[in-house]
């Protein structure tokens, strides 16, 4: 009897200790402000791939933090996250990091803690951010100094306690979680039921979305309807219903959209690619103004195409292109100003390029770079403020490599398409696709390894190749391209 009384007293003491070191949800948010400032997607507007990775990782992190605050929640699985952290100078760290020339670094870490305080400290430490401010957030977030000798004393239960009571040993669970690395098969086995349930629930909405998209495309004679971000099916349906109501109310203003692509995005206007952008937070009044301005947009687009031709002539026939997947979403006005500034620099420098000597090559303009580079797909990535003499030398030096990359790109795109079709058929998938941040080389590697496996879980599913594991709200399965 005395033994169990002692166990009960020790358990009460342990709970008091843990409570004295617990952060509230509001404290956790305040403590993570430096982290949110460093990774918030709004600061990555010029980097769509990194923005999307941070958006998805934040969703998974918020889910993890919410679960920590649920009373009695015990089922924790290690969660691996990747963030792009804004930073100008690389700092030393024990986590896996890679730096880019754009002022940010990639940080990957795994969360396996069971309380908010430890989780907050792990996140900040993993991103090489200061933790000093955490101590001042809440008087209960750290034990009092005078009690340090007892509070910080590690309390270890005898193994017989867990055997007798049937409780799980937290140390043993943590060690096991750290030893076991998430594999594709184990993750699918654990998440298949949840994904199937969400997918079945979304099927009526998916059919409704497809019906609305076909009807509006046919009625307005649109080339396509797209979405810039990964909104849920219900959200997309709502946006199409809004467009449909506008068509019924003001059919005359939609006469100039024939053959165009409509993109639902964060702001309204016309994109650099010539697509009609409808901001999802704007009301019909703003959309109406965009449709009324279309004739003026088309005039500006003609001037833009003429400007691209002039730049091409100055650079020996190299083609100026705009790639939506690799470049930030610019409005037509923003892109015109970018081209005009670059053209004036070139025109004043009068570089001696031989006419048509660079025909067949491609280049894109970027406003956030300081040195030219060559993309793996063969196009030159040229900063608008690049020194003309350095630009001339770089293009001449890399011209042959660029042609080889362009040829390899065509072969890679064919291989990627074939592997996607083969994998879709092999596993009876309803859809197989990738996020824009996943390269063709990564997709090819992923599909080749998938085809070597037996995966009965995937029949009828929507599979997205990404950088992490996740089940989306509509039942899509996301797996990292480098799954194990």
Coordinates of N, CA, C and O in Angstrom, one line a residue, residues 16 63 84 100 104-105 107-108 137-138 146 168 197 297 321 337 410 475 484:
X16 N 2.9 18.4 -11.5 CA 3.1 19.8 -11.1 C 4.4 20.3 -11.8 O 4.4 21.5 -12.3
X63 N -0.8 21.9 -37.6 CA -1.5 20.6 -37.2 C -0.8 20.0 -36.0 O -1.4 19.5 -35.0
X84 N 12.2 27.0 -46.0 CA 13.2 27.9 -46.6 C 13.2 29.2 -45.7 O 12.2 29.8 -45.5
X100 N 21.1 29.2 -51.0 CA 21.0 29.6 -52.4 C 21.6 31.1 -52.5 O 21.8 31.7 -51.5
X104 N 18.3 33.0 -48.9 CA 17.6 32.1 -48.0 C 18.3 30.7 -48.0 O 19.1 30.4 -48.9
X105 N 18.0 29.9 -47.0 CA 18.6 28.6 -46.9 C 17.5 27.6 -46.6 O 16.4 27.9 -46.0
X107 N 16.2 24.4 -44.6 CA 16.4 23.7 -43.3 C 15.4 22.6 -43.1 O 14.2 22.8 -43.3
X108 N 15.9 21.4 -42.8 CA 15.1 20.2 -42.6 C 15.3 19.7 -41.2 O 16.4 19.7 -40.7
X137 N 8.7 35.1 -21.8 CA 7.3 35.1 -22.3 C 6.3 34.8 -21.2 O 5.2 35.4 -21.1
X138 N 6.7 33.9 -20.3 CA 5.7 33.4 -19.3 C 6.5 33.0 -18.0 O 7.5 32.2 -18.2
X146 N 15.4 28.9 -7.5 CA 15.6 28.2 -6.2 C 15.2 26.8 -6.2 O 15.6 26.0 -5.4
X168 N 2.4 3.2 -21.1 CA 3.6 3.1 -22.0 C 4.7 3.9 -21.5 O 4.6 5.0 -20.9
X197 N -11.2 7.9 -47.0 CA -12.3 8.5 -46.5 C -12.5 10.0 -47.0 O -13.6 10.4 -47.4
X297 N -5.3 46.1 -71.9 CA -4.3 45.1 -71.6 C -3.7 44.4 -72.9 O -2.5 44.2 -73.0
X321 N 11.8 34.5 -72.9 CA 10.6 33.8 -72.6 C 10.2 34.0 -71.1 O 11.0 34.6 -70.3
X337 N 7.7 46.8 -67.4 CA 8.7 47.7 -66.8 C 10.1 46.9 -66.7 O 11.1 47.5 -66.9
X410 N 14.1 18.3 -73.7 CA 13.1 17.6 -74.5 C 13.0 16.1 -74.3 O 11.9 15.5 -74.1
X475 N -8.2 14.3 -49.8 CA -7.8 12.9 -50.0 C -6.6 12.7 -50.9 O -6.2 11.5 -51.0
X484 N 11.7 6.7 -49.1 CA 12.5 5.5 -48.8 C 11.6 4.3 -48.5 O 10.4 4.5 -48.2

